[in-house]
Coordinates of C-alpha atoms in Angstrom, one line a residue:
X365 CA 119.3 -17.7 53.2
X366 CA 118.2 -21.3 54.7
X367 CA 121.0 -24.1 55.0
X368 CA 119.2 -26.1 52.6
X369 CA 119.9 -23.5 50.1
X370 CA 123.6 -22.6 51.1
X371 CA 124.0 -26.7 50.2
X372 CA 122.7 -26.3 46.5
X373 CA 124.8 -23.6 44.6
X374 CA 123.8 -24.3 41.8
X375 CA 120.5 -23.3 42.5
X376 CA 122.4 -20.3 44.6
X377 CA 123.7 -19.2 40.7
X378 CA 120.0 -19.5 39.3
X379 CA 118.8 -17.2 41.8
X380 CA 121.4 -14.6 41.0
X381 CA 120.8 -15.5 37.1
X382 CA 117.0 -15.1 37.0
X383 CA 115.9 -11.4 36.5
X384 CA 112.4 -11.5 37.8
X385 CA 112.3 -9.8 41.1
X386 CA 111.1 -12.6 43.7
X387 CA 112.3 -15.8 43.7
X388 CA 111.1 -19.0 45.3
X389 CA 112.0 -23.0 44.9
X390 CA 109.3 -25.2 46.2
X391 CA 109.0 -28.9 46.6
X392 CA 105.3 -30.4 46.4
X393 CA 103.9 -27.3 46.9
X394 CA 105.6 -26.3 50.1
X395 CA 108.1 -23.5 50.1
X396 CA 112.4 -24.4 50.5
X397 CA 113.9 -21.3 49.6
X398 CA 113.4 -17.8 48.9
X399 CA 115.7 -14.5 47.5
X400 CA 116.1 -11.4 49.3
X401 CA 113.7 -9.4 46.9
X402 CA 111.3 -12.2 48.1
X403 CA 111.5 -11.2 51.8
X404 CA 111.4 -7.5 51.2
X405 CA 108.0 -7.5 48.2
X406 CA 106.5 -10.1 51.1
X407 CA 108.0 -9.8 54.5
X408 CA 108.3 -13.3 55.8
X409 CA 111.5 -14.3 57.2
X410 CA 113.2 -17.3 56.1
X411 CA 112.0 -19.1 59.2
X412 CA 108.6 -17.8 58.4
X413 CA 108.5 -18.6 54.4
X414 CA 109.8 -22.2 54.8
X415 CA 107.7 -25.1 54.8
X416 CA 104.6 -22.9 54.4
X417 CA 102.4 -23.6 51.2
X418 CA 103.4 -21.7 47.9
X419 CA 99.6 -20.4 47.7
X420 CA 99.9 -18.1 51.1
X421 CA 101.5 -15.6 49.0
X422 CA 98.7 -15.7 46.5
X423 CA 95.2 -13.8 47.5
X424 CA 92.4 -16.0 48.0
X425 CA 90.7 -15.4 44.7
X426 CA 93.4 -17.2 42.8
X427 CA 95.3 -19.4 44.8
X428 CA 93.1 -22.0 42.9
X429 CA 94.5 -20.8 39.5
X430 CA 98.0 -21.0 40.7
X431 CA 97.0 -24.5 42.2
X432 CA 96.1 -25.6 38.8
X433 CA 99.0 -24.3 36.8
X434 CA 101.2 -25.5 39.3
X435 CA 99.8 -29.0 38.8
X436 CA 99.7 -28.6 35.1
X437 CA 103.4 -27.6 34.7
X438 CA 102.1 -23.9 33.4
X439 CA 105.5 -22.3 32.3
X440 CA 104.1 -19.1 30.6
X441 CA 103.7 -15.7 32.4
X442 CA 100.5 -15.0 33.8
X443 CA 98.6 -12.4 36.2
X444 CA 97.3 -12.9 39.8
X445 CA 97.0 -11.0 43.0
X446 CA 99.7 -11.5 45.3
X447 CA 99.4 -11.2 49.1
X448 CA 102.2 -9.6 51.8
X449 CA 102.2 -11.2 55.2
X450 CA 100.5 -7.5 56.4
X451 CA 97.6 -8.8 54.4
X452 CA 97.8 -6.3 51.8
X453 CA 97.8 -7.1 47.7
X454 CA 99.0 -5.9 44.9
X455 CA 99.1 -7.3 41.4
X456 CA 101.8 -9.6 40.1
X457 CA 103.3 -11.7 37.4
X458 CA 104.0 -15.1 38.1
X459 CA 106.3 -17.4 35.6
X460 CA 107.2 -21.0 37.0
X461 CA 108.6 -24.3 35.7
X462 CA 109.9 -27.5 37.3
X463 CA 113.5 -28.9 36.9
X464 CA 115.3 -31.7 38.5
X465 CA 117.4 -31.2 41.1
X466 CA 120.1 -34.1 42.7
X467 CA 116.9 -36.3 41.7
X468 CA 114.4 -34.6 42.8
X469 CA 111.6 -32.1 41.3
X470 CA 111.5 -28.7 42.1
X471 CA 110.0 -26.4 41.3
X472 CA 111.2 -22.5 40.6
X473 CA 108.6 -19.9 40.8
X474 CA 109.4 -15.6 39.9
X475 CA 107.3 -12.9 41.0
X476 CA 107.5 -9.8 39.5
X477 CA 105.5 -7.2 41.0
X478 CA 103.6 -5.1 38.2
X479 CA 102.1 -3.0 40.2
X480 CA 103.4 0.8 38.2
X481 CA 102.5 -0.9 34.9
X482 CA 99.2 -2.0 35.7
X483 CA 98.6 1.4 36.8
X484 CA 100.2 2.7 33.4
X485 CA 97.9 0.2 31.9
X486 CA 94.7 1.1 34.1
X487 CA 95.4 4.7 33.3
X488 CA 96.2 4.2 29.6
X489 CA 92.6 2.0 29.6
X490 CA 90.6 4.7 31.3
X491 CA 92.1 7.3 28.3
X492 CA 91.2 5.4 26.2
X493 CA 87.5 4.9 27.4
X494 CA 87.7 9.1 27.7
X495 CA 88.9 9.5 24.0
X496 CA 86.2 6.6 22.8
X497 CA 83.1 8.9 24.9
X498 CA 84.7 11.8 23.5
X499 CA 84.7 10.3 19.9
X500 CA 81.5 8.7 19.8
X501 CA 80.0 12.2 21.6
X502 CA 81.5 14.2 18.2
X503 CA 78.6 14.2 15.9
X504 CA 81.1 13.7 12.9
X505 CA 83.0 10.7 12.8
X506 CA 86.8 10.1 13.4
X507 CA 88.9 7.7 11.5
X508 CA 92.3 6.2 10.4
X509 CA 93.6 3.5 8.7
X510 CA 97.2 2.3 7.8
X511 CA 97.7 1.8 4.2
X512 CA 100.9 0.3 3.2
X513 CA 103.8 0.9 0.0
X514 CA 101.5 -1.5 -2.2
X515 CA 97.9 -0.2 -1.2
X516 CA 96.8 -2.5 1.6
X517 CA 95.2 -1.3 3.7
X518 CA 94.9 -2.1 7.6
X519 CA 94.2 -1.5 11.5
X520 CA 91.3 0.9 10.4
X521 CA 89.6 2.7 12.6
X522 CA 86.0 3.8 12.7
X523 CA 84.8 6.2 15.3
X524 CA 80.8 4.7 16.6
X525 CA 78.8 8.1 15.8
X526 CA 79.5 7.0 12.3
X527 CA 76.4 4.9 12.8
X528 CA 74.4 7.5 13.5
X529 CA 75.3 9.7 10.9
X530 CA 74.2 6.8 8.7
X531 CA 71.1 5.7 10.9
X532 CA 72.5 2.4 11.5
X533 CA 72.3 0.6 14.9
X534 CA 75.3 1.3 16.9
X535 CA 77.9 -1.5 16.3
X536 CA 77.1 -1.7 12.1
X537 CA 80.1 -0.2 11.1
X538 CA 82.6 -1.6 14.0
X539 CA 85.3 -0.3 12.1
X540 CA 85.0 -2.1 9.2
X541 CA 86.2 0.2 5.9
X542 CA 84.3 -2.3 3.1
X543 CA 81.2 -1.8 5.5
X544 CA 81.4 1.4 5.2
X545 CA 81.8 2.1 1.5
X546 CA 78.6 -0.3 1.1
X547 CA 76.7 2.6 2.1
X548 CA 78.5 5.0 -0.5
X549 CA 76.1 5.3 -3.5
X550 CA 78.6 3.8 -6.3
X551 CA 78.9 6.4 -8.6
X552 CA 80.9 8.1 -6.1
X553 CA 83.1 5.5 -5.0
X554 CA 86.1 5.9 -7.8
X555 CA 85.9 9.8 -6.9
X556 CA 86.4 9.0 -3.2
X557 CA 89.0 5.9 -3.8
X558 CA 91.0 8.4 -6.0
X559 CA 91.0 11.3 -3.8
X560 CA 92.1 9.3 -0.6
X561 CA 95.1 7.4 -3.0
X562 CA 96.2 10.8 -3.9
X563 CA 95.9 12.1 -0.3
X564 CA 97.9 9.0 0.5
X565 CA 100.5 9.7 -2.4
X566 CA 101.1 13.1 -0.9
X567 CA 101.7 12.6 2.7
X568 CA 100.9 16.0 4.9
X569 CA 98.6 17.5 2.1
X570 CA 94.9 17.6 3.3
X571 CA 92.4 16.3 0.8
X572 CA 88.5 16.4 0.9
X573 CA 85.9 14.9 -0.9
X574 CA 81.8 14.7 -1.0
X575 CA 79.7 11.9 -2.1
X576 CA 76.2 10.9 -1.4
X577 CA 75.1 7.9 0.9
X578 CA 72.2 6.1 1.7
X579 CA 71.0 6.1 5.0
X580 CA 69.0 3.6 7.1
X581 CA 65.6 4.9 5.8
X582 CA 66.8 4.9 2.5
X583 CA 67.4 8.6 2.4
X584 CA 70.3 10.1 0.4
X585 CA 72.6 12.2 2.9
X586 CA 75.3 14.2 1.7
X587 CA 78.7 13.5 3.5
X588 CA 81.9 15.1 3.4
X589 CA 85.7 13.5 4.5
X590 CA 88.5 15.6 5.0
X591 CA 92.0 13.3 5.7
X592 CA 95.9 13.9 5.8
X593 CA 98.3 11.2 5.0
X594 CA 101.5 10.8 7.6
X595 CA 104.2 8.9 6.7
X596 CA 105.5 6.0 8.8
X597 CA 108.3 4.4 7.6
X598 CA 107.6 2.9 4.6
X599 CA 103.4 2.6 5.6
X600 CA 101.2 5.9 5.8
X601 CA 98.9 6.6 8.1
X602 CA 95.5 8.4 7.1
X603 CA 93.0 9.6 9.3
X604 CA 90.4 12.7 9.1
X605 CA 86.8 13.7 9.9
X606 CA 83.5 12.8 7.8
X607 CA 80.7 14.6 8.4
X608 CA 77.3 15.0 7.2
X609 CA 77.2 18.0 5.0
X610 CA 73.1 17.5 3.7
X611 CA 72.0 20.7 5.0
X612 CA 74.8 22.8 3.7
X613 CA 74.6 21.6 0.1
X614 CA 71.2 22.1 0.4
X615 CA 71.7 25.9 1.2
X616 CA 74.6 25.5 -1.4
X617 CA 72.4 24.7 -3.9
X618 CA 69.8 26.9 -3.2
X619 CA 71.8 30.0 -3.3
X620 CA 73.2 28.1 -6.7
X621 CA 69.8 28.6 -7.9
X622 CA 69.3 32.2 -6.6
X623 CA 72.4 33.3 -8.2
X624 CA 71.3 31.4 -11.7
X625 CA 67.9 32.8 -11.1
X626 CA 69.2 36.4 -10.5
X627 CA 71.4 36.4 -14.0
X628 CA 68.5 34.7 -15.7
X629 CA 66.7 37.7 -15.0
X630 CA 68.7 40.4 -15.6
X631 CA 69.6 38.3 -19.0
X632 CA 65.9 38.5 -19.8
X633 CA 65.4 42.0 -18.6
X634 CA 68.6 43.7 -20.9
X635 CA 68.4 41.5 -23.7
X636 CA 65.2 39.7 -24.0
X637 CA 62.8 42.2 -23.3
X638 CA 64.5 44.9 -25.1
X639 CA 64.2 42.9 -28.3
X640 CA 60.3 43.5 -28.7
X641 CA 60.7 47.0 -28.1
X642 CA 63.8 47.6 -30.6
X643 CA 61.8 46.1 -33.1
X644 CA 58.7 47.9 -32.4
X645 CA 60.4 51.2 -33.2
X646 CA 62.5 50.3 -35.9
X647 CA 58.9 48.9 -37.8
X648 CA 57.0 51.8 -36.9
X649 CA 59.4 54.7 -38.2
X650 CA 59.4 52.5 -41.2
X651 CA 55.6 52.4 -41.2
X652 CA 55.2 56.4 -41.0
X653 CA 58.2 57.1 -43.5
X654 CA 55.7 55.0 -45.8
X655 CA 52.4 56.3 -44.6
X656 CA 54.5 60.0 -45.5
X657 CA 55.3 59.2 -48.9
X658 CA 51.9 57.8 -49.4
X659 CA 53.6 54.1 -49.9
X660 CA 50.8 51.4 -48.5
X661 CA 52.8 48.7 -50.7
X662 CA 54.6 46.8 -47.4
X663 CA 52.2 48.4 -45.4
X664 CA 50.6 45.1 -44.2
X665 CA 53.9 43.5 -44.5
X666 CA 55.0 45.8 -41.9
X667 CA 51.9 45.5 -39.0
X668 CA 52.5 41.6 -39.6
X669 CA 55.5 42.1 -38.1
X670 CA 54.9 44.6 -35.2
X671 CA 51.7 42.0 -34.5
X672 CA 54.4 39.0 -34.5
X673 CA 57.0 41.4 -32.3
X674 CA 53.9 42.2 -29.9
X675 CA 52.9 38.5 -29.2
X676 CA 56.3 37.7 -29.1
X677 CA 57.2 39.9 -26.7
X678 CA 53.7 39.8 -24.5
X679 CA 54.3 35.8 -24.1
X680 CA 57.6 36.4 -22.7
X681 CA 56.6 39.4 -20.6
X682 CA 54.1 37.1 -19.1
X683 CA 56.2 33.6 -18.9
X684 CA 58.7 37.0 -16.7
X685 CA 55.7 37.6 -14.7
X686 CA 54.3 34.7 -13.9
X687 CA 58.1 33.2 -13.4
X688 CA 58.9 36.4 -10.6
X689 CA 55.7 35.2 -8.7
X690 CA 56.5 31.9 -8.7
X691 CA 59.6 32.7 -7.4
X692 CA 58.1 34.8 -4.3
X693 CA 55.7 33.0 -3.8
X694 CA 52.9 34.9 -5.0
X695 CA 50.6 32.4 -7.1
X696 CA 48.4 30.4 -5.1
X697 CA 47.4 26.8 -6.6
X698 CA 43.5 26.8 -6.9
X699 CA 42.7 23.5 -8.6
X700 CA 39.2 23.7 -10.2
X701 CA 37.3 21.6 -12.6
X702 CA 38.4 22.1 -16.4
X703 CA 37.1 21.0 -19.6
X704 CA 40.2 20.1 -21.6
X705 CA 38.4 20.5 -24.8
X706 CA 37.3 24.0 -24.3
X707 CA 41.0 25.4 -22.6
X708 CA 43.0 23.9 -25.6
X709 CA 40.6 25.9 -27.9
X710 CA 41.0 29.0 -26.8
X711 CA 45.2 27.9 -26.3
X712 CA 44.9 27.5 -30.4
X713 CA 43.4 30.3 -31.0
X714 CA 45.8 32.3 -30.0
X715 CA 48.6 30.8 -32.3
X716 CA 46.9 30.7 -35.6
X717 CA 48.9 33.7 -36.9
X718 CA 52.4 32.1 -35.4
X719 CA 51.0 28.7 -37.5
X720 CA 50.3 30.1 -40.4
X721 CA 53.0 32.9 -40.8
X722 CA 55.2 29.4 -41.0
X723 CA 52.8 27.6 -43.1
X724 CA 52.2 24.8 -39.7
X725 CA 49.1 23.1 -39.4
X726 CA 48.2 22.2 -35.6
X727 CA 45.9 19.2 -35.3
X728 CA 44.3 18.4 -31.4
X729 CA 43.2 15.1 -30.8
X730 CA 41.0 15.0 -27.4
X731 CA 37.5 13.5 -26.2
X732 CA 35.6 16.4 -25.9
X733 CA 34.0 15.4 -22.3
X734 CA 37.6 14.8 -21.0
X735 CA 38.1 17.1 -17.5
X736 CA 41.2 17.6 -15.0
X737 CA 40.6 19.3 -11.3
X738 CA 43.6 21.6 -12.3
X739 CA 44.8 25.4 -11.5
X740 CA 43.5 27.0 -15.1
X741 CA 46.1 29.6 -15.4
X742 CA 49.0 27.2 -14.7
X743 CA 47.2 24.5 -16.8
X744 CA 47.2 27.7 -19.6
X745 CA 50.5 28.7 -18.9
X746 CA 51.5 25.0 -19.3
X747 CA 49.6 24.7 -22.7
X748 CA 50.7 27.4 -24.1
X749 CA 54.3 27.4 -23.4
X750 CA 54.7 23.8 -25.0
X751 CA 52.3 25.0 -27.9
X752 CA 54.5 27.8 -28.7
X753 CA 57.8 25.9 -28.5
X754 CA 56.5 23.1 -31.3
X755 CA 55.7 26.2 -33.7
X756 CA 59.0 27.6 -32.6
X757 CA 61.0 24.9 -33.3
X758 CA 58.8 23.1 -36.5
X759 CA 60.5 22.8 -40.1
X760 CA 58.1 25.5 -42.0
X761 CA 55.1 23.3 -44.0
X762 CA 55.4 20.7 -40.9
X763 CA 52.8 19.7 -38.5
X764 CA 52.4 20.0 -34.5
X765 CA 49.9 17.3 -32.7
X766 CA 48.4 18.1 -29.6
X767 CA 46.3 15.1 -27.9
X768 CA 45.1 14.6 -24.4
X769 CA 43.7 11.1 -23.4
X770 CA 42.8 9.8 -20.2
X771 CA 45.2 6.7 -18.6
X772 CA 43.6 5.3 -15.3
X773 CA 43.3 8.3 -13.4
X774 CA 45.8 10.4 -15.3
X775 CA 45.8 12.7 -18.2
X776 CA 48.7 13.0 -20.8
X777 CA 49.0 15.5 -22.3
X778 CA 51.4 15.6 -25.5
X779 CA 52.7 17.5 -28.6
X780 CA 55.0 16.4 -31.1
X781 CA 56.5 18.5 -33.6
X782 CA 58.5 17.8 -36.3
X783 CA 61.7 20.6 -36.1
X784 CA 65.2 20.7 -35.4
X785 CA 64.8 18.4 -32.3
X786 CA 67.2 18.8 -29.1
X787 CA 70.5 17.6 -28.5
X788 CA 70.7 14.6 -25.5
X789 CA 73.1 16.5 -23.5
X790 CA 70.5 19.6 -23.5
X791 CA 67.9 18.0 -22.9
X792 CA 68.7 17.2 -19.2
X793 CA 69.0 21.2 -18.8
X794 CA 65.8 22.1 -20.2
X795 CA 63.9 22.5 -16.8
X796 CA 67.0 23.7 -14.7
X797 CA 67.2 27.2 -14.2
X798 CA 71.2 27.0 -13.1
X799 CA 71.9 25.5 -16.8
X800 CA 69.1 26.3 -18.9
X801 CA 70.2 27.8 -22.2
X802 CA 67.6 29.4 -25.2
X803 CA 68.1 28.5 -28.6
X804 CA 66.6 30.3 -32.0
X805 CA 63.7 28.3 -33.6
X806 CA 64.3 27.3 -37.0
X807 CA 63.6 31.0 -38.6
X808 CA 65.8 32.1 -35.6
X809 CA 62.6 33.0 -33.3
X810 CA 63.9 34.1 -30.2
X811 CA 63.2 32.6 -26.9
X812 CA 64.7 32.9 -23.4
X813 CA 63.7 29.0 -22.0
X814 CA 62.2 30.5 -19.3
X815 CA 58.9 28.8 -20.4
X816 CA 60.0 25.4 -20.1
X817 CA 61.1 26.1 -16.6
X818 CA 58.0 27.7 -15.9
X819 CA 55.9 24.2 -16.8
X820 CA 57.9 22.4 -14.9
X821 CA 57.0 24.5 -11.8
X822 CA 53.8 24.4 -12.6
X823 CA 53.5 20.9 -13.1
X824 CA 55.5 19.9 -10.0
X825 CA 52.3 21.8 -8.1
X826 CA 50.1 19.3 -9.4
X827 CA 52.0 16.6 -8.2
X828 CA 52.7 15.7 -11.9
X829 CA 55.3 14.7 -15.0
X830 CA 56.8 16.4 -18.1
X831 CA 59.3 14.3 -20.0
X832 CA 60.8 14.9 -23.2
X833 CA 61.5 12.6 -26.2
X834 CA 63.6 14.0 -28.9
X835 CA 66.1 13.1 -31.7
X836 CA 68.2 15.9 -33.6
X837 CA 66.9 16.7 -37.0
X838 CA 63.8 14.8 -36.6
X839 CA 61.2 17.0 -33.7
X840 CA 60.4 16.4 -30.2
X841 CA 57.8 15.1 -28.1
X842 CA 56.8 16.8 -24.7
X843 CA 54.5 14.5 -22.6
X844 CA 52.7 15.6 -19.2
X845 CA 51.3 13.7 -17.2
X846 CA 48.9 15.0 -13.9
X847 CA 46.8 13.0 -11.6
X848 CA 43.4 13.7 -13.3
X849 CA 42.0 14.6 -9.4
X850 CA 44.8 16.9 -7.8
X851 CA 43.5 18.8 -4.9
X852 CA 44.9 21.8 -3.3

């Protein structure tokens, strides 16, 4: 070491003191002393280092930023490249501050070479860059958040391909939870806030949960998240996948219906169907054991009821058929110009027995020059089904309206009985096949509901409405509506 520094022990001791691994005293900029570590990161001699400015050992590019925090008395840490006297670099830490010394100012400068954990650090950035390509590259999205002993939740984390499962331009979401839940449609948030809290409350058990969002078009999407809650101390940490699930539930639900579809027939086929025939038999033998003992008493009474049985059964036979086609595809839609009049005539005519075996009067209200482009055996089908329900379902001695007027370019058409009515939670089931349930009329006609889901088919091809109106005790009121020109 130089003479000037064998004269100042104290400043001997804070050398040995200081941890940092190069040391160096300079006085106006100009370099007085130097440690050993100094020599060996650098290689200048003592002879070399002294008296030469403090800013040689800094590369070009920020000898200015030293310059500075020298003149500004800069005592925190900060990073520069340092320069050997080979004229290679490497990076560095730098921490400084002046002190007086026998009257003087000097100033102490430590270099620590960081060189291993900038690389740690370059490496653990370029990881981090991999797993953030990796993440956004999933097509579901990655996340985790921190939730603490009281529910607080923080440091979330979003993965980006979150925005595109939600449409969104990249950057919406940034990792923002509440962002994210604005997307949730709301009925689903408690159901998802619940799951996670319990997922939370029972650290290493996985949890799922679906909900519905709304996209950027304003599409629903079905999405699905799948966590795991890790303890950590007295905070857990949850993380898991979401991933759009639309598709799937779509399949889900269309095998749903298959599978309701597929008991609904077989139900109608071994119990529905059979009815017609059972009582076919049974009023026939009774009929000849009559006709035998040459009784014509109950006679009529008897063919009144095969008659009933055989209309019975040949509505439902064709509500079966017509439902199996549907289902396969086999009806075409033919729209064609109908006279409303004339097509709920004949519809009538074929339920004056039904009407009158009940003592129901049926009253139509339409303009006789009202037409609908239509499919006429769907529009039939349609009629007929609602028609037969109101008799169905009518107190005996009641009345059933029919009317069909004309509403811009629309046609309602509706009938109102006055029966039993329908109960509010059924009557969001009467046009699903996968909850659909038949009930006995008011003389305890029996019906399958098939024929209700049949007019909703139909009535979806015309681009149309049916709605219901009904109050228990009281009747119900089935309204269609169709676009009076619906083309095929």
């Amino acid at each position: 070491m130089s003479s000037s520094m064998s004269k100042n022990k104290p400043l001997n001791h804070l050398f040995a003191s200081l941890s940092f691994e190069a040391l160096f005293l300079s006085k106006k900029g100009i370099c007085i002393a130097q440690n050993q570590a100094a020599k060996d990161i650098f290689g200048y001699t003592d002879e070399e280092a002294i008296g030469r400015p403090g800013t040689d050992w800094i590369h070009p590019d920020d000898r200015a930023l030293v310059a500075q925090k020298m003149q500004e008395n800069y005592a925190q840490p900060y990073k520069v490249l340092a320069l050997r006297k080979n004229g290679t670099s490497f990076p560095c830490e730098i921490q400084a501050k002046n002190i007086k010394h026998e009257g003087e100012k000097i100033r102490v400068t430590a270099v620590r070479n960081i060189s291993k954990q900038q690389n740690l650090e370059n490496e653990l950035s370029d990881k981090i860059k991999e797993l953030e390509i990796i993440t956004d590259s999933i097509p579901n999205s990655i996340w985790k958040a921190k939730v603490s002993k009281d529910g607080q939740i923080s440091e979330t984390y979003i993965s980006s391909s979150v925005d595109q499962l939600l449409g969104q331009p990249p950057g919406t979401i940034n990792s923002d939870w509440d962002k994210y839940f604005s997307f949730i449609l709301p009925e689903y948030l408690d159901k998802l806030r619940e799951t996670i809290q319990a997922g939370i409350e029972n650290p290493g058990q996985t949890f799922t949960v679906r909900y519905q969002v709304k996209k950027a078009d304003g599409s629903l999407a079905w999405f699905s998240s799948c966590g795991k809650g890790e303890l950590e101390g007295e905070e857990v940490i949850a993380y898991g996948f979401t991933y759009d699930i639309t598709a799937k539930k779509e399949k889900e639900d269309q095998l749903q219906t298959l599978m309701a579809t597929k008991d609904k027939f077989f139900s109608i086929i071994s119990h529905d169907l059979r009815n017609p025939f059972t009582a076919f038999m049974g009023f026939s033998e009774l009929m000849l054991r009559q006709l035998k003992k040459g009784q014509y008493d109950n006679i009529e009474k008897y063919a009144r009821a095969i008659y009933s049985t055989a209309r019975s059964g040949g509505e439902l036979l064709s509500n079966l058929l017509d439902w199996s086609r549907s289902q396969r595809g086999k009806i075409t839609f033919r729209p064609e110009k109908i006279n409303l009049h004339e097509l709920v005539q004949s519809v009538l005519m074929f339920f004056e027995e039904p009407a009158r075996s009940k003592e129901i009067k049926i009253e139509s209200t339409i303009a006789s020059d009202i037409t609908l482009m239509a499919d006429h055996n769907m529009l039939n089908t349609i009629l007929r089904n609602l028609v037969s329900n109101a008799i169905k379902f009518s107190y005996r001695n009641t009345t059933v309206n029919l009317s069909i007027t004309q509403q811009n370019n629309s046609v309602l058409l509706e009938v109102e009985d006055i029966g039993q009515g329908i109960e509010p939670e059924q009557q969001q089931k009467l046009f699903r096949i996968d909850s659909n349930e038949s009930f006995p009329g008011t003389e305890e006609e029996k019906g399958t509901g098939l024929g209700l889901i049949l007019c909703k088919e139909f009535v979806d091809k015309h681009n149309g409405q049916i709605e219901v109106e009904s109050e228990p005790g009281k009747g119900s009121k089935f309204t269609v509506k169709l676009p009076q020109n619906t083309r095929s």
